[in-house]
Structure formats: structure tokens, C-alpha cells
PDB file of C-alpha atoms in Angstrom:
ATOM      1  CA  MET A   1      20.336  16.771 -17.833  1.00  0.00           C
ATOM      2  CA  SER A   2      16.849  17.391 -19.150  1.00  0.00           C
ATOM      3  CA  LYS A   3      15.613  20.995 -18.981  1.00  0.00           C
ATOM      4  CA  VAL A   4      12.022  19.812 -18.548  1.00  0.00           C
ATOM      5  CA  ILE A   5      10.434  17.980 -15.608  1.00  0.00           C
ATOM      6  CA  HIS A   6       8.465  15.254 -17.337  1.00  0.00           C
ATOM      7  CA  GLU A   7       5.028  14.218 -16.158  1.00  0.00           C
ATOM      8  CA  ALA A   8       4.979  10.997 -14.136  1.00  0.00           C
ATOM      9  CA  THR A   9       3.497   7.924 -15.837  1.00  0.00           C
ATOM     10  CA  LEU A  10       1.987   4.934 -14.042  1.00  0.00           C
ATOM     11  CA  ALA A  11       3.626   2.292 -16.225  1.00  0.00           C
ATOM     12  CA  GLU A  12       2.747  -0.950 -14.416  1.00  0.00           C
ATOM     13  CA  ILE A  13       0.378  -2.279 -11.740  1.00  0.00           C
ATOM     14  CA  ASN A  14       1.321  -5.710 -10.389  1.00  0.00           C
ATOM     15  CA  GLU A  15      -0.935  -7.575  -7.953  1.00  0.00           C
ATOM     16  CA  LEU A  16       1.285  -9.476  -5.507  1.00  0.00           C
ATOM     17  CA  GLY A  17      -1.480 -10.858  -3.303  1.00  0.00           C
ATOM     18  CA  GLU A  18      -5.082 -10.325  -2.250  1.00  0.00           C
ATOM     19  CA  ASN A  19      -4.285  -7.018  -0.512  1.00  0.00           C
ATOM     20  CA  SER A  20      -0.800  -6.264  -1.852  1.00  0.00           C
ATOM     21  CA  THR A  21       0.016  -4.406  -5.072  1.00  0.00           C
ATOM     22  CA  SER A  22       3.091  -2.741  -6.546  1.00  0.00           C
ATOM     23  CA  PHE A  23       2.940   0.374  -8.729  1.00  0.00           C
ATOM     24  CA  VAL A  24       5.750   1.256 -11.159  1.00  0.00           C
ATOM     25  CA  ILE A  25       6.114   4.908 -12.099  1.00  0.00           C
ATOM     26  CA  LYS A  26       8.518   5.733 -14.923  1.00  0.00           C
ATOM     27  CA  PRO A  27      10.374   7.504 -16.380  1.00  0.00           C
ATOM     28  CA  LEU A  28      10.924  10.256 -13.815  1.00  0.00           C
ATOM     29  CA  TYR A  29      13.102  13.344 -13.718  1.00  0.00           C
ATOM     30  CA  TYR A  30      16.364  12.429 -11.968  1.00  0.00           C
ATOM     31  CA  GLY A  31      15.956  12.385  -8.164  1.00  0.00           C
ATOM     32  CA  TYR A  32      12.174  12.291  -8.286  1.00  0.00           C
ATOM     33  CA  GLY A  33      12.059   8.602  -7.378  1.00  0.00           C
ATOM     34  CA  ASN A  34      12.849   9.398  -3.748  1.00  0.00           C
ATOM     35  CA  THR A  35      10.909  12.677  -3.830  1.00  0.00           C
ATOM     36  CA  LEU A  36       7.669  11.001  -4.883  1.00  0.00           C
ATOM     37  CA  GLY A  37       8.289   7.752  -3.017  1.00  0.00           C
ATOM     38  CA  ASN A  38       8.847   9.364   0.377  1.00  0.00           C
ATOM     39  CA  SER A  39       5.882  11.755   0.095  1.00  0.00           C
ATOM     40  CA  LEU A  40       3.519   8.987  -1.053  1.00  0.00           C
ATOM     41  CA  ARG A  41       4.676   6.661   1.726  1.00  0.00           C
ATOM     42  CA  ARG A  42       4.133   9.257   4.462  1.00  0.00           C
ATOM     43  CA  VAL A  43       0.636  10.127   3.231  1.00  0.00           C
ATOM     44  CA  LEU A  44      -0.330   6.468   2.758  1.00  0.00           C
ATOM     45  CA  LEU A  45       0.645   5.604   6.343  1.00  0.00           C
ATOM     46  CA  SER A  46      -0.880   8.642   8.023  1.00  0.00           C
ATOM     47  CA  SER A  47      -3.697  10.194   6.030  1.00  0.00           C
ATOM     48  CA  ILE A  48      -5.877   7.599   4.278  1.00  0.00           C
ATOM     49  CA  LYS A  49      -9.417   7.598   5.647  1.00  0.00           C
ATOM     50  CA  GLY A  50     -10.497   4.489   7.504  1.00  0.00           C
ATOM     51  CA  ALA A  51     -12.684   3.165  10.322  1.00  0.00           C
ATOM     52  CA  ALA A  52     -12.084   1.529  13.682  1.00  0.00           C
ATOM     53  CA  ILE A  53     -13.833   0.487  16.899  1.00  0.00           C
ATOM     54  CA  THR A  54     -13.393   3.416  19.297  1.00  0.00           C
ATOM     55  CA  ALA A  55     -15.476   2.295  22.332  1.00  0.00           C
ATOM     56  CA  PHE A  56     -17.271  -0.743  23.721  1.00  0.00           C
ATOM     57  CA  ARG A  57     -19.450  -1.884  26.572  1.00  0.00           C
ATOM     58  CA  ILE A  58     -19.824  -5.388  28.048  1.00  0.00           C
ATOM     59  CA  GLU A  59     -22.857  -6.040  30.199  1.00  0.00           C
ATOM     60  CA  GLY A  60     -21.738  -6.505  33.800  1.00  0.00           C
ATOM     61  CA  THR A  61     -18.466  -4.534  33.553  1.00  0.00           C
ATOM     62  CA  THR A  62     -17.693  -0.904  34.352  1.00  0.00           C
ATOM     63  CA  HIS A  63     -14.004  -0.539  33.445  1.00  0.00           C
ATOM     64  CA  GLU A  64     -11.231  -2.307  31.562  1.00  0.00           C
ATOM     65  CA  PHE A  65      -9.498  -3.771  34.639  1.00  0.00           C
ATOM     66  CA  THR A  66     -12.185  -6.380  35.206  1.00  0.00           C
ATOM     67  CA  ALA A  67     -12.323 -10.160  35.046  1.00  0.00           C
ATOM     68  CA  ILE A  68     -15.615 -11.480  33.666  1.00  0.00           C
ATOM     69  CA  PRO A  69     -16.928 -14.747  35.194  1.00  0.00           C
ATOM     70  CA  GLY A  70     -17.716 -17.047  32.289  1.00  0.00           C
ATOM     71  CA  ILE A  71     -15.132 -15.601  29.879  1.00  0.00           C
ATOM     72  CA  ALA A  72     -11.544 -16.847  29.637  1.00  0.00           C
ATOM     73  CA  GLU A  73     -10.092 -13.422  28.776  1.00  0.00           C
ATOM     74  CA  ASP A  74     -10.196 -10.292  30.891  1.00  0.00           C
ATOM     75  CA  VAL A  75     -11.448  -6.963  29.529  1.00  0.00           C
ATOM     76  CA  VAL A  76      -7.967  -5.778  28.530  1.00  0.00           C
ATOM     77  CA  ASP A  77      -7.453  -8.869  26.360  1.00  0.00           C
ATOM     78  CA  ILE A  78     -10.850  -8.339  24.760  1.00  0.00           C
ATOM     79  CA  MET A  79      -9.946  -4.707  24.056  1.00  0.00           C
ATOM     80  CA  LEU A  80      -6.765  -5.773  22.263  1.00  0.00           C
ATOM     81  CA  ASN A  81      -8.730  -8.262  20.157  1.00  0.00           C
ATOM     82  CA  LEU A  82     -11.269  -5.587  19.206  1.00  0.00           C
ATOM     83  CA  LYS A  83      -8.437  -3.356  17.979  1.00  0.00           C
ATOM     84  CA  ASN A  84      -7.473  -6.101  15.497  1.00  0.00           C
ATOM     85  CA  ILE A  85     -10.888  -6.123  13.791  1.00  0.00           C
ATOM     86  CA  HIS A  86     -10.626  -4.466  10.352  1.00  0.00           C
ATOM     87  CA  VAL A  87     -13.776  -2.402   9.881  1.00  0.00           C
ATOM     88  CA  LYS A  88     -15.074  -0.510   6.870  1.00  0.00           C
ATOM     89  CA  SER A  89     -17.735   2.149   7.391  1.00  0.00           C
ATOM     90  CA  HIS A  90     -19.884   3.773   4.719  1.00  0.00           C
ATOM     91  CA  SER A  91     -21.022   6.468   7.150  1.00  0.00           C
ATOM     92  CA  ASP A  92     -19.270   9.609   8.383  1.00  0.00           C
ATOM     93  CA  THR A  93     -21.055   9.426  11.740  1.00  0.00           C
ATOM     94  CA  PRO A  94     -20.445   6.948  14.592  1.00  0.00           C
ATOM     95  CA  ILE A  95     -22.347   3.667  14.260  1.00  0.00           C
ATOM     96  CA  GLU A  96     -23.269   1.500  17.261  1.00  0.00           C
ATOM     97  CA  LEU A  97     -23.084  -2.286  16.803  1.00  0.00           C
ATOM     98  CA  HIS A  98     -24.405  -5.090  18.970  1.00  0.00           C
ATOM     99  CA  LEU A  99     -23.193  -8.588  19.764  1.00  0.00           C
ATOM    100  CA  GLU A 100     -24.979 -11.282  21.757  1.00  0.00           C
ATOM    101  CA  LYS A 101     -23.833 -14.886  22.092  1.00  0.00           C
ATOM    102  CA  LYS A 102     -24.926 -17.588  24.519  1.00  0.00           C
ATOM    103  CA  GLY A 103     -23.134 -20.772  25.517  1.00  0.00           C
ATOM    104  CA  ALA A 104     -19.537 -21.990  25.591  1.00  0.00           C
ATOM    105  CA  GLY A 105     -17.374 -21.423  22.558  1.00  0.00           C
ATOM    106  CA  THR A 106     -15.314 -18.873  20.683  1.00  0.00           C
ATOM    107  CA  VAL A 107     -16.760 -15.460  19.855  1.00  0.00           C
ATOM    108  CA  PHE A 108     -15.656 -14.170  16.453  1.00  0.00           C
ATOM    109  CA  ALA A 109     -15.973 -10.821  14.698  1.00  0.00           C
ATOM    110  CA  ARG A 110     -18.538 -12.443  12.405  1.00  0.00           C
ATOM    111  CA  ASP A 111     -20.875 -12.756  15.420  1.00  0.00           C
ATOM    112  CA  ILE A 112     -21.349  -8.975  15.506  1.00  0.00           C
ATOM    113  CA  LYS A 113     -24.695  -7.853  14.077  1.00  0.00           C
ATOM    114  CA  LEU A 114     -23.819  -5.512  11.218  1.00  0.00           C
ATOM    115  CA  PRO A 115     -26.010  -2.763   9.745  1.00  0.00           C
ATOM    116  CA  ALA A 116     -25.797  -1.982   6.020  1.00  0.00           C
ATOM    117  CA  GLU A 117     -23.208   0.773   6.623  1.00  0.00           C
ATOM    118  CA  ILE A 118     -20.577  -1.516   8.173  1.00  0.00           C
ATOM    119  CA  GLU A 119     -18.381  -4.311   6.762  1.00  0.00           C
ATOM    120  CA  ILE A 120     -15.738  -6.448   8.482  1.00  0.00           C
ATOM    121  CA  ALA A 121     -12.743  -7.554   6.402  1.00  0.00           C
ATOM    122  CA  ASN A 122     -11.520 -10.232   8.837  1.00  0.00           C
ATOM    123  CA  PRO A 123     -14.636 -11.968  10.237  1.00  0.00           C
ATOM    124  CA  GLN A 124     -12.477 -14.798  11.668  1.00  0.00           C
ATOM    125  CA  GLN A 125     -10.839 -12.440  14.183  1.00  0.00           C
ATOM    126  CA  ILE A 126     -11.336 -13.833  17.699  1.00  0.00           C
ATOM    127  CA  ILE A 127     -12.915 -11.519  20.287  1.00  0.00           C
ATOM    128  CA  CYS A 128     -12.990 -13.859  23.309  1.00  0.00           C
ATOM    129  CA  ASN A 129     -13.777 -17.389  24.501  1.00  0.00           C
ATOM    130  CA  ILE A 130     -16.813 -18.243  26.630  1.00  0.00           C
ATOM    131  CA  ASP A 131     -16.087 -21.126  29.009  1.00  0.00           C
ATOM    132  CA  ASP A 132     -19.444 -21.206  30.849  1.00  0.00           C
ATOM    133  CA  PRO A 133     -22.249 -22.906  28.868  1.00  0.00           C
ATOM    134  CA  LYS A 134     -24.855 -20.862  30.766  1.00  0.00           C
ATOM    135  CA  PHE A 135     -23.196 -17.492  30.162  1.00  0.00           C
ATOM    136  CA  THR A 136     -24.592 -14.959  27.669  1.00  0.00           C
ATOM    137  CA  LEU A 137     -22.221 -12.315  26.338  1.00  0.00           C
ATOM    138  CA  LYS A 138     -23.842  -8.986  25.545  1.00  0.00           C
ATOM    139  CA  MET A 139     -21.631  -6.320  24.025  1.00  0.00           C
ATOM    140  CA  ASP A 140     -22.115  -2.919  22.372  1.00  0.00           C
ATOM    141  CA  LEU A 141     -19.464  -1.430  20.066  1.00  0.00           C
ATOM    142  CA  VAL A 142     -19.003   1.986  18.466  1.00  0.00           C
ATOM    143  CA  VAL A 143     -17.380   2.307  15.012  1.00  0.00           C
ATOM    144  CA  ASP A 144     -16.139   5.726  13.914  1.00  0.00           C
ATOM    145  CA  THR A 145     -14.186   7.029  10.920  1.00  0.00           C
ATOM    146  CA  GLY A 146     -11.059   9.133  10.838  1.00  0.00           C
ATOM    147  CA  ARG A 147      -7.484   9.476   9.658  1.00  0.00           C
ATOM    148  CA  GLY A 148      -4.269   8.495  11.394  1.00  0.00           C
ATOM    149  CA  TYR A 149      -4.291   7.662  15.098  1.00  0.00           C
ATOM    150  CA  LEU A 150      -6.739   8.518  17.880  1.00  0.00           C
ATOM    151  CA  ASN A 151      -5.227   8.180  21.354  1.00  0.00           C
ATOM    152  CA  ILE A 152      -7.279   6.923  24.274  1.00  0.00           C
ATOM    153  CA  GLU A 153      -7.609  10.395  25.856  1.00  0.00           C
ATOM    154  CA  GLN A 154      -9.126  11.817  22.669  1.00  0.00           C
ATOM    155  CA  SER A 155     -11.299   8.743  22.283  1.00  0.00           C
ATOM    156  CA  SER A 156     -12.576   9.151  25.862  1.00  0.00           C
ATOM    157  CA  GLU A 157     -13.464  12.817  25.246  1.00  0.00           C
ATOM    158  CA  SER A 158     -15.386  12.000  22.060  1.00  0.00           C
ATOM    159  CA  ARG A 159     -17.493   9.172  23.540  1.00  0.00           C
ATOM    160  CA  THR A 160     -21.234   9.607  23.064  1.00  0.00           C
ATOM    161  CA  ASN A 161     -21.955   7.185  25.931  1.00  0.00           C
ATOM    162  CA  SER A 162     -20.059   7.831  29.158  1.00  0.00           C
ATOM    163  CA  ASP A 163     -20.528   4.245  30.381  1.00  0.00           C
ATOM    164  CA  MET A 164     -18.490   2.843  27.467  1.00  0.00           C
ATOM    165  CA  ILE A 165     -14.800   1.943  27.605  1.00  0.00           C
ATOM    166  CA  ALA A 166     -12.719   3.977  25.131  1.00  0.00           C
ATOM    167  CA  ILE A 167     -10.142   2.382  22.800  1.00  0.00           C
ATOM    168  CA  ASP A 168      -7.204   4.062  21.138  1.00  0.00           C
ATOM    169  CA  ALA A 169      -7.805   3.592  17.414  1.00  0.00           C
ATOM    170  CA  VAL A 170      -5.629   3.278  14.318  1.00  0.00           C
ATOM    171  CA  PHE A 171      -7.840   4.406  11.443  1.00  0.00           C
ATOM    172  CA  THR A 172      -5.399   3.945   8.580  1.00  0.00           C
ATOM    173  CA  PRO A 173      -6.250   0.886   6.438  1.00  0.00           C
ATOM    174  CA  VAL A 174      -2.691   0.765   5.035  1.00  0.00           C
ATOM    175  CA  LEU A 175      -0.517  -1.744   6.873  1.00  0.00           C
ATOM    176  CA  ARG A 176       2.804  -1.366   5.067  1.00  0.00           C
ATOM    177  CA  VAL A 177       4.415   0.725   2.305  1.00  0.00           C
ATOM    178  CA  ARG A 178       7.783   0.122   0.636  1.00  0.00           C
ATOM    179  CA  TYR A 179       9.331   2.078  -2.210  1.00  0.00           C
ATOM    180  CA  LYS A 180      12.404   1.633  -4.361  1.00  0.00           C
ATOM    181  CA  ALA A 181      13.942   4.235  -6.654  1.00  0.00           C
ATOM    182  CA  GLU A 182      16.181   3.029  -9.497  1.00  0.00           C
ATOM    183  CA  ASN A 183      17.958   4.529 -12.479  1.00  0.00           C
ATOM    184  CA  THR A 184      16.453   3.831 -15.894  1.00  0.00           C
ATOM    185  CA  ARG A 185      16.725   5.032 -19.489  1.00  0.00           C
ATOM    186  CA  VAL A 186      14.568   5.765 -22.507  1.00  0.00           C
ATOM    187  CA  GLY A 187      16.444   5.721 -25.783  1.00  0.00           C
ATOM    188  CA  GLN A 188      19.605   7.789 -25.369  1.00  0.00           C
ATOM    189  CA  ASP A 189      18.349   9.569 -22.274  1.00  0.00           C
ATOM    190  CA  THR A 190      19.956   7.704 -19.347  1.00  0.00           C
ATOM    191  CA  ASN A 191      19.518  10.366 -16.674  1.00  0.00           C
ATOM    192  CA  LEU A 192      16.072   9.157 -15.577  1.00  0.00           C
ATOM    193  CA  GLN A 193      14.577   7.163 -12.700  1.00  0.00           C
ATOM    194  CA  GLN A 194      11.766   4.726 -12.049  1.00  0.00           C
ATOM    195  CA  LEU A 195       9.875   4.295  -8.785  1.00  0.00           C
ATOM    196  CA  THR A 196       8.246   1.124  -7.474  1.00  0.00           C
ATOM    197  CA  VAL A 197       5.748   1.578  -4.615  1.00  0.00           C
ATOM    198  CA  THR A 198       4.393  -1.553  -2.901  1.00  0.00           C
ATOM    199  CA  ILE A 199       1.282  -1.171  -0.729  1.00  0.00           C
ATOM    200  CA  ASP A 200      -0.289  -3.673   1.694  1.00  0.00           C
ATOM    201  CA  THR A 201      -3.750  -2.923   3.111  1.00  0.00           C
ATOM    202  CA  ASP A 202      -6.018  -4.554   5.709  1.00  0.00           C
ATOM    203  CA  GLY A 203      -8.671  -5.495   3.146  1.00  0.00           C
ATOM    204  CA  THR A 204     -11.106  -2.652   3.860  1.00  0.00           C
ATOM    205  CA  ILE A 205      -9.633  -0.727   0.909  1.00  0.00           C
ATOM    206  CA  THR A 206      -7.730  -1.894  -2.143  1.00  0.00           C
ATOM    207  CA  PRO A 207      -4.081  -0.858  -2.593  1.00  0.00           C
ATOM    208  CA  ARG A 208      -5.047   1.019  -5.771  1.00  0.00           C
ATOM    209  CA  GLU A 209      -7.741   3.012  -3.948  1.00  0.00           C
ATOM    210  CA  ALA A 210      -5.213   3.909  -1.256  1.00  0.00           C
ATOM    211  CA  PHE A 211      -2.575   4.867  -3.868  1.00  0.00           C
ATOM    212  CA  GLU A 212      -4.964   7.144  -5.749  1.00  0.00           C
ATOM    213  CA  GLU A 213      -6.290   8.762  -2.569  1.00  0.00           C
ATOM    214  CA  ALA A 214      -2.725   9.531  -1.406  1.00  0.00           C
ATOM    215  CA  ALA A 215      -1.877  11.073  -4.773  1.00  0.00           C
ATOM    216  CA  ALA A 216      -5.072  13.175  -4.700  1.00  0.00           C
ATOM    217  CA  ILE A 217      -4.255  14.438  -1.185  1.00  0.00           C
ATOM    218  CA  LEU A 218      -0.791  15.558  -2.318  1.00  0.00           C
ATOM    219  CA  VAL A 219      -2.221  17.250  -5.424  1.00  0.00           C
ATOM    220  CA  ASN A 220      -4.700  19.218  -3.314  1.00  0.00           C
ATOM    221  CA  GLN A 221      -2.060  20.278  -0.792  1.00  0.00           C
ATOM    222  CA  TYR A 222       0.454  21.508  -3.381  1.00  0.00           C
ATOM    223  CA  LYS A 223      -2.152  23.086  -5.628  1.00  0.00           C
ATOM    224  CA  ALA A 224      -3.199  25.348  -2.755  1.00  0.00           C
ATOM    225  CA  LEU A 225       0.429  26.491  -2.338  1.00  0.00           C
ATOM    226  CA  ALA A 226       1.322  26.969  -6.028  1.00  0.00           C
ATOM    227  CA  GLY A 227      -0.992  29.929  -6.627  1.00  0.00           C
ATOM    228  CA  THR A 228      -0.907  30.973 -10.268  1.00  0.00           C
ATOM    229  CA  THR A 229       2.662  29.790 -10.870  1.00  0.00           C
ATOM    230  CA  THR A 230       3.074  27.128 -13.540  1.00  0.00           C
ATOM    231  CA  VAL A 231       6.081  25.032 -14.540  1.00  0.00           C
ATOM    232  CA  GLU A 232       6.778  23.813 -18.041  1.00  0.00           C
ATOM    233  CA  SER A 233       6.205  20.082 -18.307  1.00  0.00           C
ATOM    234  CA  ALA A 234       6.143  17.534 -21.084  1.00  0.00           C
ATOM    235  CA  PRO A 235       4.899  13.971 -21.631  1.00  0.00           C
ATOM    236  CA  ALA A 236       7.276  11.200 -20.612  1.00  0.00           C
ATOM    237  CA  PRO A 237      10.048  10.802 -23.205  1.00  0.00           C
ATOM    238  CA  THR A 238       9.572   8.075 -25.780  1.00  0.00           C
ATOM    239  CA  SER A 239      11.203   7.066 -29.040  1.00  0.00           C
ATOM    240  CA  THR A 240       8.846   8.255 -31.797  1.00  0.00           C
ATOM    241  CA  THR A 241      10.654   7.934 -35.097  1.00  0.00           C
ATOM    242  CA  THR A 242      10.409   4.897 -37.322  1.00  0.00           C
ATOM    243  CA  GLU A 243      14.204   4.506 -37.222  1.00  0.00           C
ATOM    244  CA  ASP A 244      14.205   4.450 -33.434  1.00  0.00           C
ATOM    245  CA  GLU A 245      11.359   1.938 -33.345  1.00  0.00           C
ATOM    246  CA  SER A 246      13.179  -0.304 -35.804  1.00  0.00           C
ATOM    247  CA  GLY A 247      16.307  -0.279 -33.668  1.00  0.00           C
ATOM    248  CA  LEU A 248      14.386  -1.002 -30.488  1.00  0.00           C
ATOM    249  CA  MET A 249      12.672  -4.016 -32.056  1.00  0.00           C
ATOM    250  CA  MET A 250      15.987  -5.645 -32.984  1.00  0.00           C
ATOM    251  CA  PRO A 251      16.283  -9.176 -31.498  1.00  0.00           C
ATOM    252  CA  VAL A 252      19.120  -9.545 -28.998  1.00  0.00           C
ATOM    253  CA  GLU A 253      20.547 -12.359 -31.171  1.00  0.00           C
ATOM    254  CA  GLU A 254      21.301  -9.728 -33.854  1.00  0.00           C
ATOM    255  CA  MET A 255      23.121  -7.297 -31.541  1.00  0.00           C
ATOM    256  CA  GLY A 256      26.463  -9.012 -32.005  1.00  0.00           C
ATOM    257  CA  LEU A 257      26.748 -10.136 -28.404  1.00  0.00           C
ATOM    258  CA  SER A 258      28.662 -13.207 -27.303  1.00  0.00           C
ATOM    259  CA  ALA A 259      26.630 -16.421 -27.178  1.00  0.00           C
ATOM    260  CA  ARG A 260      26.851 -16.544 -23.386  1.00  0.00           C
ATOM    261  CA  THR A 261      25.530 -13.001 -22.908  1.00  0.00           C
ATOM    262  CA  ALA A 262      22.781 -13.415 -25.510  1.00  0.00           C
ATOM    263  CA  ASN A 263      21.643 -16.681 -23.923  1.00  0.00           C
ATOM    264  CA  ALA A 264      21.587 -15.113 -20.476  1.00  0.00           C
ATOM    265  CA  LEU A 265      19.280 -12.374 -21.773  1.00  0.00           C
ATOM    266  CA  LEU A 266      16.993 -14.824 -23.585  1.00  0.00           C
ATOM    267  CA  ASN A 267      16.789 -17.072 -20.523  1.00  0.00           C
ATOM    268  CA  ASN A 268      15.507 -14.043 -18.577  1.00  0.00           C
ATOM    269  CA  GLU A 269      12.809 -13.314 -21.208  1.00  0.00           C
ATOM    270  CA  ILE A 270      14.702 -10.306 -22.659  1.00  0.00           C
ATOM    271  CA  ARG A 271      14.218 -10.749 -26.399  1.00  0.00           C
ATOM    272  CA  THR A 272      14.584  -7.306 -28.008  1.00  0.00           C
ATOM    273  CA  VAL A 273      16.615  -4.131 -27.589  1.00  0.00           C
ATOM    274  CA  ARG A 274      13.437  -2.493 -26.252  1.00  0.00           C
ATOM    275  CA  ASP A 275      13.244  -5.072 -23.453  1.00  0.00           C
ATOM    276  CA  LEU A 276      16.893  -4.404 -22.687  1.00  0.00           C
ATOM    277  CA  VAL A 277      16.857  -0.587 -22.518  1.00  0.00           C
ATOM    278  CA  MET A 278      13.859  -0.565 -20.191  1.00  0.00           C
ATOM    279  CA  LEU A 279      16.038  -2.181 -17.502  1.00  0.00           C
ATOM    280  CA  SER A 280      18.391  -0.271 -15.241  1.00  0.00           C
ATOM    281  CA  GLU A 281      21.933  -1.506 -14.594  1.00  0.00           C
ATOM    282  CA  THR A 282      20.732  -2.665 -11.184  1.00  0.00           C
ATOM    283  CA  ASP A 283      18.040  -4.760 -12.872  1.00  0.00           C
ATOM    284  CA  LEU A 284      20.614  -6.279 -15.222  1.00  0.00           C
ATOM    285  CA  LYS A 285      22.965  -7.189 -12.382  1.00  0.00           C
ATOM    286  CA  GLU A 286      20.133  -9.089 -10.693  1.00  0.00           C
ATOM    287  CA  LEU A 287      19.445 -11.259 -13.743  1.00  0.00           C
ATOM    288  CA  LYS A 288      20.246 -14.935 -13.341  1.00  0.00           C
ATOM    289  CA  GLY A 289      23.503 -15.856 -15.086  1.00  0.00           C
ATOM    290  CA  PHE A 290      24.324 -12.226 -15.944  1.00  0.00           C
ATOM    291  CA  GLY A 291      27.670 -11.032 -14.590  1.00  0.00           C
ATOM    292  CA  SER A 292      29.743  -7.849 -14.715  1.00  0.00           C
ATOM    293  CA  LYS A 293      31.473  -8.835 -17.967  1.00  0.00           C
ATOM    294  CA  ALA A 294      28.097  -9.303 -19.659  1.00  0.00           C
ATOM    295  CA  LEU A 295      27.000  -5.909 -18.341  1.00  0.00           C
ATOM    296  CA  ASP A 296      30.093  -4.225 -19.833  1.00  0.00           C
ATOM    297  CA  GLU A 297      29.464  -5.989 -23.148  1.00  0.00           C
ATOM    298  CA  VAL A 298      25.832  -4.876 -23.271  1.00  0.00           C
ATOM    299  CA  ARG A 299      26.770  -1.314 -22.362  1.00  0.00           C
ATOM    300  CA  GLU A 300      29.270  -1.151 -25.253  1.00  0.00           C
ATOM    301  CA  LYS A 301      26.807  -2.600 -27.758  1.00  0.00           C
ATOM    302  CA  LEU A 302      24.066  -0.164 -26.781  1.00  0.00           C
ATOM    303  CA  THR A 303      26.515   2.695 -27.235  1.00  0.00           C
ATOM    304  CA  GLU A 304      27.417   1.414 -30.707  1.00  0.00           C
ATOM    305  CA  LEU A 305      23.739   1.087 -31.627  1.00  0.00           C
ATOM    306  CA  LYS A 306      23.019   4.575 -30.245  1.00  0.00           C
ATOM    307  CA  VAL A 307      19.923   3.481 -28.337  1.00  0.00           C
TER     308      VAL A 307
END
């Protein structure tokens, strides 16, 4: 086992969708895949700053248990729809928004009049449906910023306008976080791990911004506890000699593998020894057309090549 805890390296960033990205951190000191993955996940889901609608007022209503003549939904349904609006605020103070729409039809989040400080990531979110062509909906909304969850009691206490209806708010812009820790190797050092963290957001923040903010929060928390104590660290291990580089660049066709095993590797875009050693045994088992016998054969050849 290594005597040094190596510094983490962000090796890959893979965009999986508009608001979904995976981050690959490797190589890590053994066991640090779960250590980093769990701490990042908890911070991402609970502590990233965001914005939400925390109170609203509809002209002609006084509380949430009200049916509004001219609107298909009652106030509770409207409240639930407002909670699904993904808001981004560039202000640290509460911002009041206004909405006014006349005539029958669907009222969307895009109908809200937005000041320069506010953006809406999902303007197609439905707020309610007006079924009376003579009805005019007038609504005021309050957007505030925070972290984590604000329950309705706290939201009620913090209202600036007592005639508004409070909403419990989820401020976090991170919708989902998954992480996977796997064994990996660099050269002859096999006692290492890699961590893959996949983040989905609501569109008001990018996954990378959320990832970096979570890491910065953890750094600040632990730095305050460490005092003046320091721990020896080193850059992530790599093969640096010309001989090592030459061995890693060897094509898989020249490794002396059986034709079936070599073809299975080539068909999965693994063309050199370097490509091969960067994969864990779990990765190899998941390759198409690569069975346990091929895994044993590759393991023996890598031992012979001393890589």
C-alpha cells in the first residue's frame, strides 16, 4: 500500500445531457472513492445555493384552501405548480414578481414579468388554467435565495407581506447525484481507485458549477478544522520513464494474446497497453465479448510485461 495519499485529479468530464454531467476522479488512494463520493453527494444535495418562490398572493383570495371562480385549479394546486418553477436569482435579497393575464387559456411561468435579477429555467411550467374568458388573473410572487429546505413554518415567519400565502421551498438546484467507486491501476500500482460522480441539475446552475461549489464548501470546512497540521501528499502517480512509456504504447496485437481476446479488445476501442491498464477489472468484465477466460489471459500478460 502506498505510504502517501495522492492528490485527487479530475481526469474526465463527460456531458450526458443538457443538465447532466459525469466527473471522473482518478487515481485515488485506496478507499477514497467512497470517502469523496459520499461527502460530495451529501453537500451537493443539501448545501448548494439556489432560489425558489417562497410566497404568493392571488387577487381575491386570502388563504390556500380557496376555489377561485374562473380558474380550473384551486389555490393548493396552484401552489404545487409554483413549487415546480425553477428560478435563478442574481440577488441575495427577496425579489417580488408580478403576473397578470386576461382571458381563457393556460398560464405559464413565462407569463411572469421578470426583472433583470431573475431568470426562469423552465418557462413552459404550467401555473394554472383560466376557463372564464372575462377573468383576469393577478398574482404577486416572492423569490428568495437559500440553501437546502425551508419548511412552511419558517417561510411564514420570514414573510415580508402578511397577506401572502407561504410556500415550503426547496432551494437546492441539484436534482440527483450518483457516484460509483471502482478499483483502478497506474503502471504496477494496482491498489488505487477511481470515482465517477454524475450530477443532474434543474438548469439554473450547470453540473460543473455545482460540483466545484460542493468541493469548495468541503475545502473550507476541513481547512478550518485542520489548524496548522499538514499531511504529506504527492501528485497522482504516473509512468514517467521512457521505458515505461514505450511499454504502455505497445499495440494489443503485439502482447501475445489469443486472437479472440485481442479482437474483443480492439472491438471495444482498446488499442494499446495504456488503454488497457486504465481500466479496472470491473470495466473489463463489462466489455462486449470479453469473458472471464479473456480476463485471466490479460491479467497474466500484464504481469509478464510488468505494467
